[in-house]
Amino acid sequence: MGRANSQHSRSKSKNNLAQVPKNLKKESDGVYEEYSAELADQADKTAQARAKAADERQGK
């Protein structure tokens, strides 16, 4: 004999995923926020150099 519909053990929350309201979504344009160069550490400077090199390779 089969089980009744109310006895299935699978999750029913598959269709009930949380969603972010449109007014809270932040559009990403690829531009990073500005910060003071005096506060930048070596990792920040390396990351900026890599980003600049990648932009040049992409022809931006």
mmCIF file of the N, C-alpha and C atoms, coordinates in Angstrom:
data_MODEL
# 
_entry.id   MODEL 
# 
loop_
_atom_site.group_PDB 
_atom_site.id 
_atom_site.type_symbol 
_atom_site.label_atom_id 
_atom_site.label_alt_id 
_atom_site.label_comp_id 
_atom_site.label_asym_id 
_atom_site.label_entity_id 
_atom_site.label_seq_id 
_atom_site.pdbx_PDB_ins_code 
_atom_site.Cartn_x 
_atom_site.Cartn_y 
_atom_site.Cartn_z 
_atom_site.occupancy 
_atom_site.B_iso_or_equiv 
_atom_site.pdbx_formal_charge 
_atom_site.auth_seq_id 
_atom_site.auth_comp_id 
_atom_site.auth_asym_id 
_atom_site.auth_atom_id 
_atom_site.pdbx_PDB_model_num 
ATOM 1   N N  . MET A 1 1  ? 0.820  -1.187 0.000   1.00 0.00 ? 1  MET A N  1 
ATOM 2   C CA . MET A 1 1  ? 0.000  0.000  0.000   1.00 0.00 ? 1  MET A CA 1 
ATOM 3   C C  . MET A 1 1  ? 0.865  1.252  0.000   1.00 0.00 ? 1  MET A C  1 
ATOM 4   N N  . GLY A 1 2  ? 0.382  2.290  -0.638  1.00 0.00 ? 2  GLY A N  1 
ATOM 5   C CA . GLY A 1 2  ? 1.114  3.550  -0.677  1.00 0.00 ? 2  GLY A CA 1 
ATOM 6   C C  . GLY A 1 2  ? 0.764  4.439  0.504   1.00 0.00 ? 2  GLY A C  1 
ATOM 7   N N  . ARG A 1 3  ? 1.508  5.470  0.655   1.00 0.00 ? 3  ARG A N  1 
ATOM 8   C CA . ARG A 1 3  ? 1.248  6.419  1.744   1.00 0.00 ? 3  ARG A CA 1 
ATOM 9   C C  . ARG A 1 3  ? 0.278  7.492  1.274   1.00 0.00 ? 3  ARG A C  1 
ATOM 10  N N  . ALA A 1 4  ? -0.412 8.040  2.199   1.00 0.00 ? 4  ALA A N  1 
ATOM 11  C CA . ALA A 1 4  ? -1.308 9.153  1.892   1.00 0.00 ? 4  ALA A CA 1 
ATOM 12  C C  . ALA A 1 4  ? -0.470 10.404 1.645   1.00 0.00 ? 4  ALA A C  1 
ATOM 13  N N  . ASN A 1 5  ? -1.035 11.386 0.976   1.00 0.00 ? 5  ASN A N  1 
ATOM 14  C CA . ASN A 1 5  ? -0.299 12.608 0.659   1.00 0.00 ? 5  ASN A CA 1 
ATOM 15  C C  . ASN A 1 5  ? 0.229  13.313 1.900   1.00 0.00 ? 5  ASN A C  1 
ATOM 16  N N  . SER A 1 6  ? -0.458 13.242 3.007   1.00 0.00 ? 6  SER A N  1 
ATOM 17  C CA . SER A 1 6  ? -0.033 13.947 4.213   1.00 0.00 ? 6  SER A CA 1 
ATOM 18  C C  . SER A 1 6  ? 1.135  13.256 4.904   1.00 0.00 ? 6  SER A C  1 
ATOM 19  N N  . GLN A 1 7  ? 1.512  12.056 4.488   1.00 0.00 ? 7  GLN A N  1 
ATOM 20  C CA . GLN A 1 7  ? 2.576  11.320 5.162   1.00 0.00 ? 7  GLN A CA 1 
ATOM 21  C C  . GLN A 1 7  ? 3.907  11.360 4.419   1.00 0.00 ? 7  GLN A C  1 
ATOM 22  N N  . HIS A 1 8  ? 4.006  12.100 3.328   1.00 0.00 ? 8  HIS A N  1 
ATOM 23  C CA . HIS A 1 8  ? 5.275  12.175 2.606   1.00 0.00 ? 8  HIS A CA 1 
ATOM 24  C C  . HIS A 1 8  ? 6.307  12.895 3.457   1.00 0.00 ? 8  HIS A C  1 
ATOM 25  N N  . SER A 1 9  ? 7.543  12.414 3.411   1.00 0.00 ? 9  SER A N  1 
ATOM 26  C CA . SER A 1 9  ? 8.580  12.991 4.260   1.00 0.00 ? 9  SER A CA 1 
ATOM 27  C C  . SER A 1 9  ? 9.408  14.053 3.547   1.00 0.00 ? 9  SER A C  1 
ATOM 28  N N  . ARG A 1 10 ? 9.153  14.320 2.279   1.00 0.00 ? 10 ARG A N  1 
ATOM 29  C CA . ARG A 1 10 ? 9.968  15.300 1.570   1.00 0.00 ? 10 ARG A CA 1 
ATOM 30  C C  . ARG A 1 10 ? 9.603  16.724 1.983   1.00 0.00 ? 10 ARG A C  1 
ATOM 31  N N  . SER A 1 11 ? 10.532 17.611 1.794   1.00 0.00 ? 11 SER A N  1 
ATOM 32  C CA . SER A 1 11 ? 10.356 18.995 2.218   1.00 0.00 ? 11 SER A CA 1 
ATOM 33  C C  . SER A 1 11 ? 9.389  19.726 1.297   1.00 0.00 ? 11 SER A C  1 
ATOM 34  N N  . LYS A 1 12 ? 8.544  20.525 1.884   1.00 0.00 ? 12 LYS A N  1 
ATOM 35  C CA . LYS A 1 12 ? 7.595  21.329 1.114   1.00 0.00 ? 12 LYS A CA 1 
ATOM 36  C C  . LYS A 1 12 ? 8.079  22.766 0.961   1.00 0.00 ? 12 LYS A C  1 
ATOM 37  N N  . SER A 1 13 ? 9.249  23.094 1.526   1.00 0.00 ? 13 SER A N  1 
ATOM 38  C CA . SER A 1 13 ? 9.721  24.477 1.510   1.00 0.00 ? 13 SER A CA 1 
ATOM 39  C C  . SER A 1 13 ? 10.514 24.820 0.251   1.00 0.00 ? 13 SER A C  1 
ATOM 40  N N  . LYS A 1 14 ? 10.537 23.947 -0.725  1.00 0.00 ? 14 LYS A N  1 
ATOM 41  C CA . LYS A 1 14 ? 11.303 24.195 -1.941  1.00 0.00 ? 14 LYS A CA 1 
ATOM 42  C C  . LYS A 1 14 ? 10.820 25.453 -2.667  1.00 0.00 ? 14 LYS A C  1 
ATOM 43  N N  . ASN A 1 15 ? 9.530  25.692 -2.652  1.00 0.00 ? 15 ASN A N  1 
ATOM 44  C CA . ASN A 1 15 ? 8.973  26.843 -3.356  1.00 0.00 ? 15 ASN A CA 1 
ATOM 45  C C  . ASN A 1 15 ? 8.855  28.078 -2.471  1.00 0.00 ? 15 ASN A C  1 
ATOM 46  N N  . ASN A 1 16 ? 9.244  27.991 -1.225  1.00 0.00 ? 16 ASN A N  1 
ATOM 47  C CA . ASN A 1 16 ? 9.077  29.096 -0.290  1.00 0.00 ? 16 ASN A CA 1 
ATOM 48  C C  . ASN A 1 16 ? 10.418 29.718 0.083   1.00 0.00 ? 16 ASN A C  1 
ATOM 49  N N  . LEU A 1 17 ? 11.276 29.971 -0.886  1.00 0.00 ? 17 LEU A N  1 
ATOM 50  C CA . LEU A 1 17 ? 12.569 30.573 -0.605  1.00 0.00 ? 17 LEU A CA 1 
ATOM 51  C C  . LEU A 1 17 ? 12.406 32.064 -0.320  1.00 0.00 ? 17 LEU A C  1 
ATOM 52  N N  . ALA A 1 18 ? 13.226 32.566 0.580   1.00 0.00 ? 18 ALA A N  1 
ATOM 53  C CA . ALA A 1 18 ? 13.171 33.985 0.919   1.00 0.00 ? 18 ALA A CA 1 
ATOM 54  C C  . ALA A 1 18 ? 13.632 34.816 -0.270  1.00 0.00 ? 18 ALA A C  1 
ATOM 55  N N  . GLN A 1 19 ? 13.006 35.955 -0.465  1.00 0.00 ? 19 GLN A N  1 
ATOM 56  C CA . GLN A 1 19 ? 13.362 36.826 -1.573  1.00 0.00 ? 19 GLN A CA 1 
ATOM 57  C C  . GLN A 1 19 ? 13.640 38.227 -1.052  1.00 0.00 ? 19 GLN A C  1 
ATOM 58  N N  . VAL A 1 20 ? 14.530 38.921 -1.731  1.00 0.00 ? 20 VAL A N  1 
ATOM 59  C CA . VAL A 1 20 ? 14.892 40.286 -1.357  1.00 0.00 ? 20 VAL A CA 1 
ATOM 60  C C  . VAL A 1 20 ? 13.970 41.246 -2.106  1.00 0.00 ? 20 VAL A C  1 
ATOM 61  N N  . PRO A 1 21 ? 13.334 42.164 -1.396  1.00 0.00 ? 21 PRO A N  1 
ATOM 62  C CA . PRO A 1 21 ? 12.488 43.147 -2.084  1.00 0.00 ? 21 PRO A CA 1 
ATOM 63  C C  . PRO A 1 21 ? 13.303 43.979 -3.070  1.00 0.00 ? 21 PRO A C  1 
ATOM 64  N N  . LYS A 1 22 ? 12.670 44.398 -4.144  1.00 0.00 ? 22 LYS A N  1 
ATOM 65  C CA . LYS A 1 22 ? 13.376 45.142 -5.187  1.00 0.00 ? 22 LYS A CA 1 
ATOM 66  C C  . LYS A 1 22 ? 13.993 46.429 -4.672  1.00 0.00 ? 22 LYS A C  1 
ATOM 67  N N  . ASN A 1 23 ? 13.349 47.080 -3.696  1.00 0.00 ? 23 ASN A N  1 
ATOM 68  C CA . ASN A 1 23 ? 13.891 48.341 -3.206  1.00 0.00 ? 23 ASN A CA 1 
ATOM 69  C C  . ASN A 1 23 ? 15.135 48.138 -2.340  1.00 0.00 ? 23 ASN A C  1 
ATOM 70  N N  . LEU A 1 24 ? 15.428 46.917 -1.908  1.00 0.00 ? 24 LEU A N  1 
ATOM 71  C CA . LEU A 1 24 ? 16.623 46.657 -1.110  1.00 0.00 ? 24 LEU A CA 1 
ATOM 72  C C  . LEU A 1 24 ? 17.783 46.119 -1.938  1.00 0.00 ? 24 LEU A C  1 
ATOM 73  N N  . LYS A 1 25 ? 17.516 45.774 -3.192  1.00 0.00 ? 25 LYS A N  1 
ATOM 74  C CA . LYS A 1 25 ? 18.585 45.271 -4.047  1.00 0.00 ? 25 LYS A CA 1 
ATOM 75  C C  . LYS A 1 25 ? 19.489 46.416 -4.466  1.00 0.00 ? 25 LYS A C  1 
ATOM 76  N N  . LYS A 1 26 ? 20.779 46.174 -4.440  1.00 0.00 ? 26 LYS A N  1 
ATOM 77  C CA . LYS A 1 26 ? 21.747 47.198 -4.811  1.00 0.00 ? 26 LYS A CA 1 
ATOM 78  C C  . LYS A 1 26 ? 22.283 46.861 -6.201  1.00 0.00 ? 26 LYS A C  1 
ATOM 79  N N  . GLU A 1 27 ? 22.150 47.799 -7.111  1.00 0.00 ? 27 GLU A N  1 
ATOM 80  C CA . GLU A 1 27 ? 22.661 47.576 -8.455  1.00 0.00 ? 27 GLU A CA 1 
ATOM 81  C C  . GLU A 1 27 ? 24.176 47.668 -8.445  1.00 0.00 ? 27 GLU A C  1 
ATOM 82  N N  . SER A 1 28 ? 24.802 46.733 -9.101  1.00 0.00 ? 28 SER A N  1 
ATOM 83  C CA . SER A 1 28 ? 26.257 46.727 -9.167  1.00 0.00 ? 28 SER A CA 1 
ATOM 84  C C  . SER A 1 28 ? 26.684 47.222 -10.538 1.00 0.00 ? 28 SER A C  1 
ATOM 85  N N  . ASP A 1 29 ? 27.450 48.294 -10.550 1.00 0.00 ? 29 ASP A N  1 
ATOM 86  C CA . ASP A 1 29 ? 27.935 48.827 -11.812 1.00 0.00 ? 29 ASP A CA 1 
ATOM 87  C C  . ASP A 1 29 ? 29.423 48.573 -11.989 1.00 0.00 ? 29 ASP A C  1 
ATOM 88  N N  . GLY A 1 30 ? 30.020 47.809 -11.064 1.00 0.00 ? 30 GLY A N  1 
ATOM 89  C CA . GLY A 1 30 ? 31.433 47.486 -11.171 1.00 0.00 ? 30 GLY A CA 1 
ATOM 90  C C  . GLY A 1 30 ? 32.352 48.556 -10.629 1.00 0.00 ? 30 GLY A C  1 
ATOM 91  N N  . VAL A 1 31 ? 31.794 49.653 -10.120 1.00 0.00 ? 31 VAL A N  1 
ATOM 92  C CA . VAL A 1 31 ? 32.611 50.731 -9.573  1.00 0.00 ? 31 VAL A CA 1 
ATOM 93  C C  . VAL A 1 31 ? 32.675 50.564 -8.062  1.00 0.00 ? 31 VAL A C  1 
ATOM 94  N N  . TYR A 1 32 ? 33.863 50.598 -7.542  1.00 0.00 ? 32 TYR A N  1 
ATOM 95  C CA . TYR A 1 32 ? 34.044 50.439 -6.109  1.00 0.00 ? 32 TYR A CA 1 
ATOM 96  C C  . TYR A 1 32 ? 33.933 51.789 -5.418  1.00 0.00 ? 32 TYR A C  1 
ATOM 97  N N  . GLU A 1 33 ? 33.635 51.741 -4.133  1.00 0.00 ? 33 GLU A N  1 
ATOM 98  C CA . GLU A 1 33 ? 33.527 52.975 -3.365  1.00 0.00 ? 33 GLU A CA 1 
ATOM 99  C C  . GLU A 1 33 ? 34.897 53.609 -3.206  1.00 0.00 ? 33 GLU A C  1 
ATOM 100 N N  . GLU A 1 34 ? 34.893 54.920 -3.128  1.00 0.00 ? 34 GLU A N  1 
ATOM 101 C CA . GLU A 1 34 ? 36.150 55.640 -2.951  1.00 0.00 ? 34 GLU A CA 1 
ATOM 102 C C  . GLU A 1 34 ? 36.612 55.537 -1.506  1.00 0.00 ? 34 GLU A C  1 
ATOM 103 N N  . TYR A 1 35 ? 37.915 55.543 -1.325  1.00 0.00 ? 35 TYR A N  1 
ATOM 104 C CA . TYR A 1 35 ? 38.488 55.590 0.008   1.00 0.00 ? 35 TYR A CA 1 
ATOM 105 C C  . TYR A 1 35 ? 39.823 56.304 -0.076  1.00 0.00 ? 35 TYR A C  1 
ATOM 106 N N  . SER A 1 36 ? 40.311 56.696 1.040   1.00 0.00 ? 36 SER A N  1 
ATOM 107 C CA . SER A 1 36 ? 41.539 57.468 1.099   1.00 0.00 ? 36 SER A CA 1 
ATOM 108 C C  . SER A 1 36 ? 42.744 56.592 0.779   1.00 0.00 ? 36 SER A C  1 
ATOM 109 N N  . ALA A 1 37 ? 43.635 57.081 -0.066  1.00 0.00 ? 37 ALA A N  1 
ATOM 110 C CA . ALA A 1 37 ? 44.842 56.330 -0.412  1.00 0.00 ? 37 ALA A CA 1 
ATOM 111 C C  . ALA A 1 37 ? 45.754 56.171 0.800   1.00 0.00 ? 37 ALA A C  1 
ATOM 112 N N  . GLU A 1 38 ? 45.654 57.097 1.750   1.00 0.00 ? 38 GLU A N  1 
ATOM 113 C CA . GLU A 1 38 ? 46.481 56.993 2.952   1.00 0.00 ? 38 GLU A CA 1 
ATOM 114 C C  . GLU A 1 38 ? 46.072 55.807 3.820   1.00 0.00 ? 38 GLU A C  1 
ATOM 115 N N  . LEU A 1 39 ? 44.809 55.389 3.710   1.00 0.00 ? 39 LEU A N  1 
ATOM 116 C CA . LEU A 1 39 ? 44.319 54.270 4.512   1.00 0.00 ? 39 LEU A CA 1 
ATOM 117 C C  . LEU A 1 39 ? 44.528 52.923 3.829   1.00 0.00 ? 39 LEU A C  1 
ATOM 118 N N  . ALA A 1 40 ? 44.954 52.923 2.583   1.00 0.00 ? 40 ALA A N  1 
ATOM 119 C CA . ALA A 1 40 ? 45.125 51.685 1.830   1.00 0.00 ? 40 ALA A CA 1 
ATOM 120 C C  . ALA A 1 40 ? 46.359 50.933 2.316   1.00 0.00 ? 40 ALA A C  1 
ATOM 121 N N  . ASP A 1 41 ? 46.207 49.613 2.454   1.00 0.00 ? 41 ASP A N  1 
ATOM 122 C CA . ASP A 1 41 ? 47.368 48.801 2.790   1.00 0.00 ? 41 ASP A CA 1 
ATOM 123 C C  . ASP A 1 41 ? 47.902 48.161 1.509   1.00 0.00 ? 41 ASP A C  1 
ATOM 124 N N  . GLN A 1 42 ? 48.915 47.344 1.636   1.00 0.00 ? 42 GLN A N  1 
ATOM 125 C CA . GLN A 1 42 ? 49.551 46.749 0.454   1.00 0.00 ? 42 GLN A CA 1 
ATOM 126 C C  . GLN A 1 42 ? 48.576 45.857 -0.316  1.00 0.00 ? 42 GLN A C  1 
ATOM 127 N N  . ALA A 1 43 ? 47.713 45.139 0.391   1.00 0.00 ? 43 ALA A N  1 
ATOM 128 C CA . ALA A 1 43 ? 46.737 44.274 -0.283  1.00 0.00 ? 43 ALA A CA 1 
ATOM 129 C C  . ALA A 1 43 ? 45.769 45.100 -1.123  1.00 0.00 ? 43 ALA A C  1 
ATOM 130 N N  . ASP A 1 44 ? 45.370 46.265 -0.607  1.00 0.00 ? 44 ASP A N  1 
ATOM 131 C CA . ASP A 1 44 ? 44.476 47.142 -1.369  1.00 0.00 ? 44 ASP A CA 1 
ATOM 132 C C  . ASP A 1 44 ? 45.150 47.643 -2.639  1.00 0.00 ? 44 ASP A C  1 
ATOM 133 N N  . LYS A 1 45 ? 46.398 48.034 -2.515  1.00 0.00 ? 45 LYS A N  1 
ATOM 134 C CA . LYS A 1 45 ? 47.125 48.545 -3.678  1.00 0.00 ? 45 LYS A CA 1 
ATOM 135 C C  . LYS A 1 45 ? 47.329 47.449 -4.719  1.00 0.00 ? 45 LYS A C  1 
ATOM 136 N N  . THR A 1 46 ? 47.619 46.226 -4.256  1.00 0.00 ? 46 THR A N  1 
ATOM 137 C CA . THR A 1 46 ? 47.776 45.099 -5.178  1.00 0.00 ? 46 THR A CA 1 
ATOM 138 C C  . THR A 1 46 ? 46.458 44.809 -5.889  1.00 0.00 ? 46 THR A C  1 
ATOM 139 N N  . ALA A 1 47 ? 45.359 44.836 -5.150  1.00 0.00 ? 47 ALA A N  1 
ATOM 140 C CA . ALA A 1 47 ? 44.050 44.571 -5.744  1.00 0.00 ? 47 ALA A CA 1 
ATOM 141 C C  . ALA A 1 47 ? 43.689 45.634 -6.774  1.00 0.00 ? 47 ALA A C  1 
ATOM 142 N N  . GLN A 1 48 ? 44.011 46.892 -6.474  1.00 0.00 ? 48 GLN A N  1 
ATOM 143 C CA . GLN A 1 48 ? 43.739 47.961 -7.436  1.00 0.00 ? 48 GLN A CA 1 
ATOM 144 C C  . GLN A 1 48 ? 44.561 47.780 -8.703  1.00 0.00 ? 48 GLN A C  1 
ATOM 145 N N  . ALA A 1 49 ? 45.817 47.384 -8.558  1.00 0.00 ? 49 ALA A N  1 
ATOM 146 C CA . ALA A 1 49 ? 46.668 47.176 -9.729  1.00 0.00 ? 49 ALA A CA 1 
ATOM 147 C C  . ALA A 1 49 ? 46.140 46.028 -10.577 1.00 0.00 ? 49 ALA A C  1 
ATOM 148 N N  . ARG A 1 50 ? 45.700 44.951 -9.929  1.00 0.00 ? 50 ARG A N  1 
ATOM 149 C CA . ARG A 1 50 ? 45.139 43.814 -10.671 1.00 0.00 ? 50 ARG A CA 1 
ATOM 150 C C  . ARG A 1 50 ? 43.856 44.209 -11.390 1.00 0.00 ? 50 ARG A C  1 
ATOM 151 N N  . ALA A 1 51 ? 43.000 44.971 -10.720 1.00 0.00 ? 51 ALA A N  1 
ATOM 152 C CA . ALA A 1 51 ? 41.745 45.398 -11.337 1.00 0.00 ? 51 ALA A CA 1 
ATOM 153 C C  . ALA A 1 51 ? 42.009 46.299 -12.538 1.00 0.00 ? 51 ALA A C  1 
ATOM 154 N N  . LYS A 1 52 ? 42.977 47.185 -12.396 1.00 0.00 ? 52 LYS A N  1 
ATOM 155 C CA . LYS A 1 52 ? 43.314 48.084 -13.501 1.00 0.00 ? 52 LYS A CA 1 
ATOM 156 C C  . LYS A 1 52 ? 43.869 47.295 -14.684 1.00 0.00 ? 52 LYS A C  1 
ATOM 157 N N  . ALA A 1 53 ? 44.734 46.311 -14.412 1.00 0.00 ? 53 ALA A N  1 
ATOM 158 C CA . ALA A 1 53 ? 45.292 45.484 -15.483 1.00 0.00 ? 53 ALA A CA 1 
ATOM 159 C C  . ALA A 1 53 ? 44.197 44.673 -16.168 1.00 0.00 ? 53 ALA A C  1 
ATOM 160 N N  . ALA A 1 54 ? 43.246 44.164 -15.396 1.00 0.00 ? 54 ALA A N  1 
ATOM 161 C CA . ALA A 1 54 ? 42.147 43.395 -15.979 1.00 0.00 ? 54 ALA A CA 1 
ATOM 162 C C  . ALA A 1 54 ? 41.265 44.287 -16.844 1.00 0.00 ? 54 ALA A C  1 
ATOM 163 N N  . ASP A 1 55 ? 41.021 45.511 -16.387 1.00 0.00 ? 55 ASP A N  1 
ATOM 164 C CA . ASP A 1 55 ? 40.227 46.447 -17.185 1.00 0.00 ? 55 ASP A CA 1 
ATOM 165 C C  . ASP A 1 55 ? 40.922 46.773 -18.502 1.00 0.00 ? 55 ASP A C  1 
ATOM 166 N N  . GLU A 1 56 ? 42.242 46.923 -18.462 1.00 0.00 ? 56 GLU A N  1 
ATOM 167 C CA . GLU A 1 56 ? 42.986 47.217 -19.689 1.00 0.00 ? 56 GLU A CA 1 
ATOM 168 C C  . GLU A 1 56 ? 42.947 46.036 -20.654 1.00 0.00 ? 56 GLU A C  1 
ATOM 169 N N  . ARG A 1 57 ? 42.990 44.814 -20.111 1.00 0.00 ? 57 ARG A N  1 
ATOM 170 C CA . ARG A 1 57 ? 42.901 43.627 -20.975 1.00 0.00 ? 57 ARG A CA 1 
ATOM 171 C C  . ARG A 1 57 ? 41.534 43.526 -21.629 1.00 0.00 ? 57 ARG A C  1 
ATOM 172 N N  . GLN A 1 58 ? 40.497 43.968 -20.920 1.00 0.00 ? 58 GLN A N  1 
ATOM 173 C CA . GLN A 1 58 ? 39.145 43.914 -21.458 1.00 0.00 ? 58 GLN A CA 1 
ATOM 174 C C  . GLN A 1 58 ? 38.862 45.070 -22.408 1.00 0.00 ? 58 GLN A C  1 
ATOM 175 N N  . GLY A 1 59 ? 39.738 46.042 -22.441 1.00 0.00 ? 59 GLY A N  1 
ATOM 176 C CA . GLY A 1 59 ? 39.565 47.167 -23.345 1.00 0.00 ? 59 GLY A CA 1 
ATOM 177 C C  . GLY A 1 59 ? 38.630 48.232 -22.820 1.00 0.00 ? 59 GLY A C  1 
ATOM 178 N N  . LYS A 1 60 ? 38.504 48.330 -21.516 1.00 0.00 ? 60 LYS A N  1 
ATOM 179 C CA . LYS A 1 60 ? 37.609 49.341 -20.927 1.00 0.00 ? 60 LYS A CA 1 
ATOM 180 C C  . LYS A 1 60 ? 38.299 50.666 -20.842 1.00 0.00 ? 60 LYS A C  1 
# 
